[in-house]
Amino acid sequence: MAAKTTHYLNLISQIDMLYEDALALEKKFEGQVKKVHPRFKKSAKNLLHYLALRQHDIRELQESLSLIGLSSLGRAEGHVLASLSAVRGQLCQLAKCTPQHKELAVSFFENRKLLAKHTESLWGPLPEKRTTRIMVTFSSDLAKDYDLVVRMLKAGMNCARINCAHDNEKTWMAMIRNIRKAEKETGLACTILFDLMGPKLRTGELKAGPKVVAIHQIHNELGVPTSPATVWLTGSGEPAPIMADAVLPVEDSWVAQLQEGDKIKFTDTRGRKRTMAVIRKEKKGVVAHLLKTSYLVTGTELTVKNKTIADSTTQVGALPSIELPILLRKDDYLVLHRDPAPGEPARFDASGHILSPAFISCTLPAVFDQVKAGDPILFDDGAIEGIVEEVNPDKMLVKITFAKAKGSILRADKGINLPESNLHLRDLTEKDKADLRFVAKHADIVNLSFANHPVMVEALFAEIKKLKAKDLAVMLKIETKEGFKHLPHLLLSVMQTYPAGIMIARGDLAVECGWQRLAEVQEEILWLCEASHIPVVWATQVLETLAKKGRPSRAEITDAAMAQRADCVMLNKGPHIIEAISMLHDIMHRMQEHQHKKTSMLRSLHISELTTETAD
């Protein structure tokens, strides 16, 4: 019996050490805690307690506690001192010693209340039948497609994300008007979040190619055509009423004459004679089917075979130029240069020998002073990998170390990651400051992309203060190795305002930290956010295949189920976005019956009933 008592007293001693270390770290950061918003005071203290706890390896202590039927502290994130105190009280009863009443920053009951309150302050009231919000990234067409915005709201969208890296203020304003109008029509609330572009390192422009559009019919896995291509012909720039494979600008008066069943003939750039059949007439254009692959350029002549039409011929209007992408293979060289001139593919002589390597600019020339030879470099979310071989003030030479077997395409405006380079990109860009003037007037939340240091957060606060945008909530997008490293400091910094949130941008994080570490990294971010009672967004490629192709992969279903532990899940728009929102709603509604954060909810299982009969 004495041995057991000694064991219990030893466990109490370990608990006391953890408790004292938690208070000591709180004391160390007392100045930081004083700066946080009053509504985040308790949460900031609990974050520091959790960080102190996780500075220790307590696996042996956990096993010892578990063997005697006590909490193993595995779910202490939201109430660290309360968990330690509860375990200590139980150990004191077993050791028959007098328990001590300890100071608690957050009680068991306060934990969920604080997170729920902070989440509601950020995103508004809970949606019906669901505790996790759904965010959807808006694309340009939603500035005009009001009906789709309404359908997205009805399907379960709670937050609209608009990315300042794309489009312009006119398009953003049109999106906002559609959202607010849809809110009034449906009676459903939708928070508007704007992503500032941040110091994102991207590829620059590419040399413009011909003004041509390639239209392909749908093929199956064997390359056999299964259905025609859908073409939208319009004279007013009106968005297609359905998902179209191509849009052809034509004269208003000509397209207004067309009727269902009309045949439109043309000769494509290769001299192939082609025919489109009008299958549907709309107010601002017609929908046509095209059965064979065709290439059309600005000025291609279209002729309709209908004797009742006075003006039977027109020309395709101005088409946008296609860019000339760069094809890169393993062991190829690519030159990154400061000069913003459009990039070009490699040039070869008649024998196939390279005359000059491919080159392209990057959006932040300052990195040329911070990168050194031997640093790894990745393009397009890690689809292309390389090593920096030479660096000088005007350019750097990159040797490609990974690409697809047949080569990988590099286009303009694709991400560049330098995970091992010591980059100091901590200032708000001039674009961010300019965009923030618009965002401050119209958004509910501003998301700071590539947040990597508290200095960036302070700079954002200073700009918001200048703009007197007191009601603008702030979210930090964690997507770099440096941002992950500084996450505790970033959390304490963003907690100076209220409300606030964190987004886990898993795409760039995977590239920066390594694919094999992504699961570990996103778990740690979830834990720290739960300790801070700060709502967190699970972002990047959730149900991506479903949204784009209409059918999810098995891995995506599991990923969506795991995402329920976050407070909001982000979808990227695609042709099947309504199906994606609906499925995500259903998955999260089901999973919330089984899981709350890390805690399993043991409801009765809906499985086959046990009977006295032997199973067949």
XYZ file of C-alpha atoms in Angstrom:
616
model
C 0.000 0.000 0.000
C 2.878 2.327 0.849
C 4.319 1.764 -2.636
C 1.047 2.855 -4.232
C 0.904 5.964 -2.064
C 4.482 6.813 -3.016
C 3.545 6.345 -6.688
C 0.559 8.667 -6.330
C 2.641 11.302 -4.546
C 5.239 11.124 -7.329
C 2.500 11.728 -9.910
C 1.221 14.685 -7.858
C 4.746 16.109 -7.862
C 4.886 15.870 -11.658
C 1.477 17.555 -11.970
C 2.617 20.352 -9.657
C 5.743 20.897 -11.761
C 3.614 21.222 -14.926
C 1.272 23.625 -13.132
C 4.134 25.839 -11.891
C 5.775 25.869 -15.333
C 2.468 26.975 -16.874
C 2.198 29.904 -14.459
C 5.868 30.769 -15.005
C 5.410 31.052 -18.789
C 2.311 33.193 -18.220
C 4.412 35.450 -16.004
C 7.182 35.629 -18.605
C 4.746 36.882 -21.255
C 2.772 39.107 -18.895
C 3.481 42.133 -21.076
C 2.074 40.386 -24.154
C -1.021 39.246 -22.247
C -1.721 42.818 -21.158
C -1.884 43.869 -24.829
C -4.510 41.329 -25.908
C -8.158 42.294 -26.224
C -10.092 41.927 -22.930
C -12.266 39.179 -24.450
C -9.129 37.169 -25.236
C -7.400 37.585 -21.828
C -8.297 34.159 -20.463
C -7.639 32.535 -23.808
C -4.159 34.104 -24.078
C -3.244 32.790 -20.637
C -4.511 29.328 -21.507
C -2.446 29.342 -24.720
C 0.692 30.007 -22.686
C -0.252 27.253 -20.237
C -0.660 24.834 -23.121
C 2.668 25.846 -24.653
C 4.343 25.265 -21.291
C 2.704 21.836 -21.029
C 3.875 20.864 -24.515
C 7.479 21.812 -23.718
C 7.580 18.567 -21.739
C 7.401 14.978 -22.950
C 4.689 13.652 -20.649
C 4.005 10.341 -22.354
C 5.113 8.275 -19.354
C 2.964 10.418 -17.042
C 0.020 9.970 -19.403
C 0.398 6.197 -19.367
C 0.631 6.147 -15.571
C -2.534 8.223 -15.225
C -4.385 6.108 -17.765
C -3.501 2.852 -15.945
C -5.273 4.066 -12.803
C -8.340 5.309 -14.703
C -7.597 9.033 -14.650
C -7.495 11.596 -17.438
C -4.287 11.314 -19.447
C -4.367 15.070 -20.234
C -4.767 14.250 -23.927
C -7.667 16.683 -24.330
C -6.463 19.528 -22.133
C -6.015 22.110 -24.937
C -8.899 24.386 -24.026
C -8.556 24.218 -20.204
C -5.007 23.288 -19.198
C -4.988 24.334 -15.532
C -8.458 22.900 -14.960
C -7.297 19.535 -16.329
C -4.163 19.529 -14.175
C -6.155 20.533 -11.079
C -8.808 17.860 -11.644
C -6.185 15.114 -12.033
C -4.334 16.369 -8.969
C -7.535 16.291 -6.927
C -8.178 12.665 -7.868
C -4.592 11.681 -7.050
C -4.889 13.375 -3.665
C -7.941 11.258 -2.888
C -6.043 8.102 -3.831
C -2.999 9.181 -1.782
C -5.261 10.325 1.093
C -3.661 13.762 1.204
C -5.312 17.169 1.387
C -6.121 18.597 -2.077
C -5.214 22.201 -2.830
C -7.489 24.623 -4.627
C -5.527 25.990 -7.566
C -6.086 29.145 -9.606
C -7.767 28.411 -12.951
C -7.507 30.602 -16.064
C -10.279 28.704 -17.861
C -12.667 26.194 -16.320
C -13.994 23.100 -18.070
C -17.307 24.847 -18.659
C -15.769 28.081 -19.918
C -13.699 26.336 -22.602
C -16.494 25.584 -25.062
C -18.334 28.789 -24.224
C -15.300 30.912 -25.062
C -14.675 29.188 -28.401
C -18.368 29.344 -29.313
C -18.516 33.040 -28.414
C -15.359 33.930 -30.351
C -16.551 31.914 -33.365
C -19.982 33.528 -33.408
C -18.401 36.982 -33.126
C -16.303 36.198 -36.199
C -18.845 34.424 -38.431
C -22.248 35.135 -36.963
C -24.870 32.707 -35.606
C -24.545 28.955 -36.054
C -25.965 27.553 -39.287
C -28.915 25.226 -39.017
C -28.038 21.597 -38.135
C -24.296 22.263 -38.251
C -21.602 23.554 -35.879
C -18.938 24.079 -38.570
C -19.209 26.869 -41.140
C -18.635 26.462 -44.882
C -16.569 29.038 -46.776
C -16.476 29.150 -50.587
C -13.860 30.920 -52.710
C -15.472 33.161 -55.315
C -14.330 33.163 -58.927
C -14.810 35.959 -61.447
C -18.042 34.595 -62.935
C -19.869 35.017 -59.604
C -19.761 38.764 -60.197
C -22.430 38.132 -62.855
C -24.011 34.791 -61.940
C -26.440 35.908 -59.221
C -28.551 32.766 -59.426
C -25.563 30.591 -58.556
C -24.799 32.757 -55.511
C -28.367 32.190 -54.311
C -28.043 28.444 -54.850
C -24.735 28.383 -52.952
C -26.325 30.123 -49.969
C -29.280 27.740 -49.977
C -26.925 24.748 -50.231
C -25.120 25.808 -47.054
C -22.450 28.461 -47.765
C -21.886 30.687 -44.703
C -18.881 32.721 -45.800
C -17.727 34.045 -49.184
C -13.981 34.386 -49.744
C -12.792 36.951 -52.289
C -9.103 36.863 -53.217
C -7.437 40.228 -53.850
C -4.808 38.428 -55.934
C -7.422 38.159 -58.689
C -9.855 40.511 -60.461
C -10.335 44.165 -59.495
C -12.501 46.475 -57.376
C -15.265 46.625 -59.983
C -15.569 42.826 -60.030
C -15.304 42.582 -56.236
C -18.090 45.123 -55.843
C -20.319 43.145 -58.191
C -19.667 40.013 -56.117
C -20.541 41.868 -52.915
C -23.794 43.192 -54.395
C -24.779 39.668 -55.416
C -24.004 38.318 -51.942
C -25.957 41.032 -50.105
C -28.871 40.731 -52.528
C -28.917 36.939 -52.077
C -28.901 37.369 -48.285
C -32.042 39.485 -48.491
C -33.753 37.091 -50.888
C -32.987 33.937 -48.889
C -32.923 35.279 -45.341
C -29.561 33.514 -44.904
C -26.476 35.314 -43.569
C -23.158 35.268 -45.408
C -19.939 36.718 -44.014
C -17.611 38.311 -46.579
C -13.889 37.633 -46.208
C -11.195 39.274 -48.342
C -7.741 37.738 -48.739
C -4.982 40.307 -49.057
C -2.440 39.018 -51.547
C 0.461 39.392 -49.100
C 4.148 39.017 -50.028
C 3.445 36.096 -52.323
C 6.324 35.089 -54.543
C 4.896 34.214 -57.970
C 6.046 33.780 -61.529
C 5.722 36.877 -63.712
C 4.063 37.330 -67.083
C 4.708 35.136 -70.098
C 4.976 36.213 -73.700
C 1.568 36.428 -75.342
C 0.768 33.894 -78.034
C -1.884 33.908 -80.754
C -5.491 34.905 -80.094
C -6.962 31.453 -80.465
C -9.428 29.215 -78.665
C -9.254 25.425 -78.793
C -12.585 23.622 -78.384
C -12.524 19.919 -77.571
C -15.414 17.500 -77.299
C -15.590 15.253 -74.221
C -13.597 11.999 -74.366
C -13.626 8.939 -72.130
C -10.574 7.252 -70.631
C -9.869 5.492 -73.938
C -9.873 8.737 -75.896
C -13.211 8.004 -77.554
C -15.554 11.048 -77.936
C -18.578 10.625 -75.656
C -20.364 13.982 -75.903
C -20.105 17.258 -77.864
C -18.425 20.410 -76.670
C -20.756 23.155 -75.458
C -20.197 26.608 -76.960
C -21.766 29.882 -75.811
C -22.089 32.528 -78.546
C -22.879 35.998 -77.268
C -22.525 39.566 -78.410
C -22.851 41.264 -75.025
C -20.293 39.438 -72.892
C -23.137 37.860 -70.938
C -21.946 34.853 -68.859
C -23.036 31.462 -70.147
C -26.245 30.120 -68.564
C -24.541 26.709 -68.296
C -20.973 25.474 -67.963
C -19.584 26.072 -71.444
C -16.389 24.641 -72.922
C -15.816 27.854 -74.883
C -17.239 31.352 -75.331
C -17.242 33.013 -78.752
C -17.867 36.778 -78.995
C -20.013 37.697 -82.023
C -22.162 40.649 -83.119
C -25.400 41.177 -81.172
C -27.525 41.608 -84.277
C -26.206 38.398 -85.834
C -26.658 36.160 -82.799
C -30.158 37.593 -82.200
C -31.300 36.061 -85.523
C -30.350 32.510 -84.596
C -32.951 29.893 -83.704
C -32.801 26.386 -82.275
C -31.773 23.916 -84.937
C -29.697 26.383 -86.967
C -26.392 25.045 -88.287
C -23.329 27.314 -88.046
C -20.487 26.402 -90.395
C -16.851 27.528 -90.326
C -13.348 26.478 -91.306
C -10.891 26.278 -88.412
C -7.214 27.312 -88.375
C -6.133 23.915 -89.744
C -8.475 24.114 -92.730
C -10.931 21.637 -91.197
C -14.599 22.247 -92.045
C -16.750 22.241 -88.925
C -20.430 22.647 -87.982
C -22.084 23.795 -84.753
C -25.749 23.134 -84.022
C -27.786 25.653 -82.020
C -29.567 23.718 -79.254
C -30.885 26.571 -77.122
C -31.697 30.251 -77.566
C -31.259 32.692 -74.696
C -31.957 36.405 -74.399
C -28.288 37.387 -74.795
C -26.939 34.540 -76.905
C -27.254 30.919 -77.980
C -25.878 27.574 -76.777
C -24.453 25.349 -79.505
C -22.988 21.869 -79.701
C -19.752 21.115 -81.564
C -18.929 17.490 -82.350
C -15.284 17.795 -83.435
C -12.165 19.467 -82.054
C -11.766 22.950 -83.531
C -9.341 25.866 -83.320
C -10.743 29.360 -83.935
C -9.005 32.729 -84.021
C -10.190 36.310 -83.967
C -11.802 36.908 -87.362
C -12.840 33.301 -88.071
C -15.887 33.526 -90.380
C -19.137 31.938 -89.133
C -21.983 31.251 -91.565
C -25.475 30.115 -90.681
C -27.403 28.061 -93.243
C -30.883 29.527 -92.908
C -32.593 31.312 -95.829
C -34.801 33.345 -93.468
C -31.768 35.101 -91.977
C -30.822 38.307 -93.775
C -27.247 38.551 -92.549
C -25.948 35.003 -92.617
C -22.247 35.645 -92.013
C -20.253 37.188 -89.176
C -16.781 36.970 -87.697
C -15.561 35.845 -84.290
C -14.752 38.930 -82.235
C -11.619 39.675 -80.258
C -10.363 36.617 -78.385
C -7.825 36.857 -75.552
C -4.256 35.896 -76.377
C -3.115 32.569 -75.057
C 0.123 32.602 -73.110
C 3.090 30.563 -74.269
C 3.780 28.306 -71.277
C 7.199 26.943 -70.386
C 7.727 23.181 -70.585
C 10.278 21.960 -68.050
C 11.823 18.510 -67.746
C 14.184 17.052 -65.167
C 17.724 18.443 -65.591
C 16.484 21.439 -67.641
C 17.601 24.927 -66.645
C 15.329 27.878 -65.879
C 16.457 31.470 -65.417
C 14.583 33.661 -62.916
C 15.282 37.328 -63.550
C 14.508 40.702 -62.004
C 13.490 42.245 -65.321
C 9.652 42.195 -65.473
C 9.733 41.554 -69.230
C 7.491 38.614 -70.255
C 9.119 35.205 -69.930
C 9.640 32.788 -72.801
C 10.199 29.055 -73.317
C 13.669 27.736 -74.144
C 14.905 28.235 -77.718
C 16.503 25.424 -79.725
C 18.406 25.159 -82.998
C 17.436 22.894 -85.914
C 19.316 19.993 -84.321
C 17.473 20.316 -81.041
C 20.388 21.864 -79.152
C 19.460 24.548 -76.684
C 20.299 28.104 -77.718
C 18.971 29.788 -74.565
C 17.186 28.376 -71.504
C 13.630 29.270 -70.566
C 13.309 32.407 -68.458
C 10.647 34.112 -66.384
C 10.502 36.939 -63.847
C 9.226 36.787 -60.262
C 6.927 39.200 -58.457
C 9.257 40.039 -55.541
C 12.750 40.896 -56.836
C 13.915 41.487 -53.233
C 14.434 37.732 -52.852
C 17.459 37.896 -55.165
C 19.371 39.417 -52.243
C 18.259 36.686 -49.820
C 18.644 33.441 -51.786
C 21.913 31.535 -52.013
C 23.233 28.766 -54.256
C 22.132 25.334 -53.088
C 18.705 26.485 -51.842
C 15.765 24.323 -52.979
C 13.055 26.054 -54.999
C 9.560 24.830 -55.893
C 7.016 26.063 -58.416
C 3.227 25.687 -58.741
C 2.516 24.161 -55.318
C 5.453 21.784 -55.617
C 4.569 20.371 -59.050
C 8.060 21.394 -60.232
C 11.154 21.256 -58.022
C 14.643 22.626 -58.517
C 17.916 23.725 -56.952
C 19.324 27.223 -57.206
C 22.772 26.802 -58.811
C 23.824 30.425 -59.307
C 22.656 33.787 -57.954
C 23.643 37.271 -59.017
C 21.926 40.666 -58.581
C 19.911 40.334 -61.792
C 19.060 36.654 -62.101
C 19.330 33.190 -60.641
C 19.914 29.927 -62.457
C 17.722 27.003 -61.417
C 18.313 23.356 -62.312
C 15.077 21.352 -62.423
C 15.293 18.263 -60.194
C 11.700 17.053 -60.472
C 9.020 17.287 -63.170
C 6.600 14.885 -64.828
C 8.099 12.210 -67.055
C 6.908 14.051 -70.176
C 7.634 17.474 -68.704
C 5.655 19.889 -66.526
C 4.065 23.138 -67.650
C 4.963 26.370 -65.840
C 2.588 29.287 -66.371
C 2.373 32.895 -65.219
C 1.151 33.749 -61.704
C 2.180 30.397 -60.220
C 3.561 30.197 -56.709
C 7.288 30.046 -55.996
C 8.430 28.561 -52.685
C 11.910 28.824 -51.187
C 11.441 26.748 -48.017
C 15.089 26.773 -46.899
C 15.870 30.395 -47.796
C 15.925 32.939 -44.995
C 13.492 35.408 -46.527
C 12.486 38.493 -44.575
C 9.202 39.388 -46.237
C 7.514 41.116 -43.328
C 6.085 44.342 -44.741
C 2.640 44.962 -46.149
C 3.003 45.398 -49.888
C 1.797 48.542 -51.598
C -0.905 46.437 -53.268
C -2.068 45.205 -49.860
C -2.337 48.768 -48.582
C -4.252 49.881 -51.669
C -6.616 46.894 -51.540
C -7.171 47.363 -47.818
C -8.811 50.738 -48.461
C -11.536 48.923 -50.406
C -11.670 45.930 -48.059
C -12.089 48.115 -44.972
C -15.301 49.568 -46.440
C -16.950 46.389 -47.633
C -15.600 43.267 -45.869
C -16.461 41.625 -42.570
C -13.063 39.902 -42.273
C -9.633 40.632 -43.753
C -7.281 37.665 -44.164
C -3.547 38.446 -44.070
C -1.869 36.048 -46.488
C 1.635 34.726 -45.790
C 1.531 35.965 -42.194
C 4.970 34.991 -40.927
C 5.966 37.456 -38.194
C 4.211 39.657 -35.585
C 5.674 42.714 -37.348
C 3.293 42.030 -40.273
C 0.320 41.846 -37.918
C 1.291 45.142 -36.282
C 1.605 46.734 -39.733
C -1.890 45.512 -40.647
C -3.323 46.898 -37.404
C -1.693 50.263 -38.108
C -3.284 50.449 -41.574
C -6.687 49.422 -40.212
C -6.405 52.118 -37.545
C -5.617 54.724 -40.210
C -8.738 53.669 -42.097
C -10.835 53.757 -38.866
C -12.205 50.293 -39.680
C -13.074 49.358 -36.097
C -15.477 46.565 -37.069
C -13.119 44.752 -39.435
C -12.178 41.322 -38.061
C -8.683 39.965 -38.748
C -7.617 36.492 -39.792
C -4.079 35.223 -40.335
C -3.301 32.777 -43.115
C -0.596 30.332 -42.041
C 1.128 29.012 -45.154
C 4.882 29.273 -44.677
C 7.467 27.475 -42.582
C 8.291 30.782 -40.887
C 4.627 31.445 -40.127
C 4.276 28.005 -38.540
C 7.461 28.543 -36.527
C 6.173 31.873 -35.185
C 2.567 30.727 -34.678
C 2.459 31.256 -30.853
C 3.685 34.843 -31.295
C 1.284 35.397 -34.199
C -1.615 34.173 -32.066
C -0.737 36.533 -29.210
C -0.408 39.362 -31.733
C -3.722 38.793 -33.519
C -5.485 38.455 -30.151
C -4.912 42.184 -29.690
C -7.994 42.668 -31.857
C -11.438 41.111 -31.635
C -12.749 38.983 -33.247
C -9.894 37.093 -34.889
C -9.198 33.795 -36.621
C -6.583 31.569 -38.252
C -6.609 29.848 -41.655
C -4.549 26.700 -42.298
C -3.495 27.080 -45.951
C -2.499 23.471 -46.444
C -1.306 23.823 -50.048
C 1.648 26.116 -49.420
C 2.262 24.564 -45.996
C 2.769 21.159 -47.596
C 5.278 22.622 -50.044
C 7.095 24.635 -47.373
C 7.215 22.031 -44.611
C 7.288 18.885 -46.749
C 4.365 16.670 -47.780
C 5.235 14.078 -45.150
C 4.910 16.659 -42.374
C 1.602 18.220 -43.425
C -0.606 16.011 -41.223
C 1.601 16.731 -38.200
C 1.746 20.471 -38.890
C -1.999 20.921 -39.376
C -2.631 18.995 -36.129
C -0.318 21.296 -34.188
C -2.047 24.376 -35.603
C -5.443 22.960 -34.609
C -4.191 22.295 -31.058
C -2.755 25.788 -30.594
C -5.901 27.409 -31.954
C -8.066 25.321 -29.636
C -5.849 26.356 -26.713
C -6.365 29.990 -27.779
C -10.132 29.522 -28.295
C -9.547 31.049 -31.731
C -11.696 29.797 -34.630
C -9.702 28.076 -37.354
C -10.353 27.478 -41.064
C -9.359 24.177 -42.716
C -8.475 25.190 -46.285
C -7.120 23.879 -49.609
C -8.422 21.081 -51.830
C -11.362 20.004 -49.680
C -13.616 17.886 -51.966
C -11.635 19.346 -54.877
C -12.337 16.492 -57.279
C -16.055 16.632 -56.508
C -16.227 20.408 -57.095
C -14.320 20.168 -60.380
C -15.322 16.803 -61.817
C -18.558 15.847 -60.073
C -17.335 12.829 -58.104
C -15.125 12.807 -54.968
C -12.233 10.489 -54.240
C -12.326 8.247 -51.192
C -9.433 10.157 -49.644
C -11.353 13.433 -50.022
C -14.308 12.063 -48.056
C -12.022 11.121 -45.167
C -10.298 14.505 -45.357
C -13.657 16.309 -45.233
C -14.668 14.240 -42.203
C -11.426 15.158 -40.428
C -12.008 18.825 -41.301
C -15.020 18.857 -39.000
C -12.601 19.462 -36.101
C -12.014 22.944 -37.469
C -14.565 25.726 -37.039
C -14.880 26.500 -40.749
C -14.005 24.533 -43.890
C -13.121 26.192 -47.188
C -14.125 24.955 -50.628
C -12.745 26.161 -53.938
C -15.347 26.799 -56.622
C -15.830 24.446 -59.558
C -18.595 23.403 -61.977
C -20.083 21.146 -59.277
C -19.797 23.515 -56.319
C -23.425 23.023 -55.259
C -22.878 19.268 -54.944
C -19.656 19.925 -53.008
C -21.365 22.272 -50.528
C -24.249 19.839 -50.054
C -21.949 16.860 -49.478
C -19.728 18.801 -47.081
C -22.816 19.889 -45.131
C -23.959 16.279 -44.884
C -20.534 14.957 -43.833
C -20.059 17.580 -41.129
C -23.618 17.153 -39.849
C -22.938 13.439 -39.412
C -19.437 13.811 -37.965
C -20.423 16.319 -35.287
C -22.389 13.490 -33.678
C -19.131 11.539 -33.340
C -16.417 14.146 -32.762
C -15.866 17.520 -31.075
C -12.328 18.721 -31.694
C -10.202 15.819 -30.351
C -12.964 14.359 -28.202
C -14.871 11.328 -29.445
C -18.609 11.605 -28.774
C -19.856 8.111 -27.930
C -23.439 8.177 -29.136
C -25.155 4.868 -29.864
C -23.786 3.326 -33.038
C -26.140 2.833 -35.961
C -24.981 -0.660 -36.858
C -26.684 -4.016 -37.287
C -28.465 -5.046 -34.116
C -27.137 -7.931 -32.091
C -29.570 -10.808 -31.914
C -29.570 -14.249 -30.363
C -29.398 -15.717 -33.842
C -26.109 -16.609 -35.478
C -25.179 -14.348 -38.345
C -25.501 -15.938 -41.758
